[in-house]
Amino acid sequence: MRIGFLQLRPRFGAVKENVRKATATLERISDATIVLPELFNSGYLFRNEEELASIAETVPGGFTVSEMQKLAKRNRLNLVFGMAQKHRGKFYNSAVYVSSKGTVEVYQKVHLFDREKLFFTKGSSFKVVSAGDAKLGLLICFDWVFPEVSRALALDGAHILCHPSNLILPYAQDAMKTRCIENRVFAITANRIGSERRGATSLAFTGKSQIVNPMGEVLASASDRSESLRVVEIDVGEANNKNFTPNNNLFDDRVPPLYAALVRKRR
Ligand code: ACM
């Protein structure tokens, strides 16, 4: 199957412009599974909840998902993208999956980063979705720092970790190689580039989107300064082999009774 990322530089608040730029670029390809950055349609640095409320959309039904559904069906694309979601009076930093048939599923970010905690509500479950024969595990940006997320997604059958991101620190790309090795899965990290200055706060985003295979090898990567669309061909079946050596299976060799500390609240 063909998988890829679209690395972008969104302009804060310019939802229609950001969506049109992404769909115009993706119009050039078909028959692929593509990951876009976190909050790709809006930009990242919301000043307050009022501003977030004016930009967040319902899923499905809003402008962004409708445009992505049309593109997905037209070009037989499976799309994973980050956007601010309005749901029952709350706001979520969400990853939306639109299949090539136009169906929609949502993962709401569980591990909120820094000021996201001021106005987003955290999600309460993880999500694995089907893309043909492949299963996609959804996580968003800072979720990478919690290895339990990738493990839970892999145990639930994910072959490919789809990781929309707005990374500002340099660690995730290395960490995701490890997540791939320890779970024998593929990972697509779709980051953004550019910077945002809003009031007294400014952030620079680090690009370097990448696709990694179950051996931790980088199949494609982007720079930290240009928008970029990359697509590679993979054999997704490689992610079904959890044998690390002839005598070690990464899932069967686990000893869950010894892992109680992982599900205990901090002492
Ligand atoms: C992040 O979670 N956007 C760093």
mmCIF file of N, CA and C in Angstrom, residues 151 155 250-263:
data_model
loop_
_atom_site.group_PDB
_atom_site.id
_atom_site.type_symbol
_atom_site.label_atom_id
_atom_site.label_comp_id
_atom_site.label_asym_id
_atom_site.label_seq_id
_atom_site.Cartn_x
_atom_site.Cartn_y
_atom_site.Cartn_z
ATOM 1 N N ARG A 151 1.953 1.385 22.374
ATOM 2 C CA ARG A 151 1.807 -0.025 22.743
ATOM 3 C C ARG A 151 0.337 -0.434 22.708
ATOM 4 N N LEU A 155 -1.215 -3.205 20.313
ATOM 5 C CA LEU A 155 -1.913 -4.380 20.857
ATOM 6 C C LEU A 155 -3.345 -4.457 20.331
ATOM 7 N N LEU A 250 7.374 -10.175 20.530
ATOM 8 C CA LEU A 250 7.252 -8.928 21.303
ATOM 9 C C LEU A 250 5.961 -8.857 22.110
ATOM 10 N N PHE A 251 4.923 -9.483 21.631
ATOM 11 C CA PHE A 251 3.658 -9.427 22.360
ATOM 12 C C PHE A 251 3.518 -10.620 23.316
ATOM 13 N N ASP A 252 3.866 -11.826 22.820
ATOM 14 C CA ASP A 252 3.695 -13.012 23.680
ATOM 15 C C ASP A 252 4.636 -12.993 24.879
ATOM 16 N N ASP A 253 5.806 -12.366 24.736
ATOM 17 C CA ASP A 253 6.796 -12.390 25.826
ATOM 18 C C ASP A 253 6.504 -11.381 26.930
ATOM 19 N N ARG A 254 5.507 -10.556 26.737
ATOM 20 C CA ARG A 254 5.186 -9.588 27.800
ATOM 21 C C ARG A 254 4.725 -10.326 29.064
ATOM 22 N N VAL A 255 4.940 -9.710 30.226
ATOM 23 C CA VAL A 255 4.525 -10.315 31.501
ATOM 24 C C VAL A 255 3.642 -9.305 32.244
ATOM 25 N N PRO A 256 2.402 -9.135 31.813
ATOM 26 C CA PRO A 256 1.541 -8.081 32.372
ATOM 27 C C PRO A 256 1.398 -8.095 33.895
ATOM 28 N N PRO A 257 1.407 -9.275 34.571
ATOM 29 C CA PRO A 257 1.285 -9.198 36.041
ATOM 30 C C PRO A 257 2.409 -8.391 36.702
ATOM 31 N N LEU A 258 3.538 -8.259 36.011
ATOM 32 C CA LEU A 258 4.640 -7.478 36.586
ATOM 33 C C LEU A 258 4.552 -5.996 36.237
ATOM 34 N N TYR A 259 3.535 -5.618 35.471
ATOM 35 C CA TYR A 259 3.467 -4.229 34.990
ATOM 36 C C TYR A 259 2.433 -3.395 35.745
ATOM 37 N N ALA A 260 2.049 -3.832 36.935
ATOM 38 C CA ALA A 260 0.977 -3.137 37.662
ATOM 39 C C ALA A 260 1.300 -1.663 37.876
ATOM 40 N N ALA A 261 2.595 -1.345 38.050
ATOM 41 C CA ALA A 261 2.970 0.061 38.286
ATOM 42 C C ALA A 261 2.523 0.961 37.147
ATOM 43 N N LEU A 262 2.388 0.384 35.946
ATOM 44 C CA LEU A 262 2.022 1.203 34.787
ATOM 45 C C LEU A 262 0.605 1.742 34.879
ATOM 46 N N VAL A 263 -0.248 1.059 35.592
ATOM 47 C CA VAL A 263 -1.651 1.496 35.651
ATOM 48 C C VAL A 263 -2.029 2.040 37.026
#
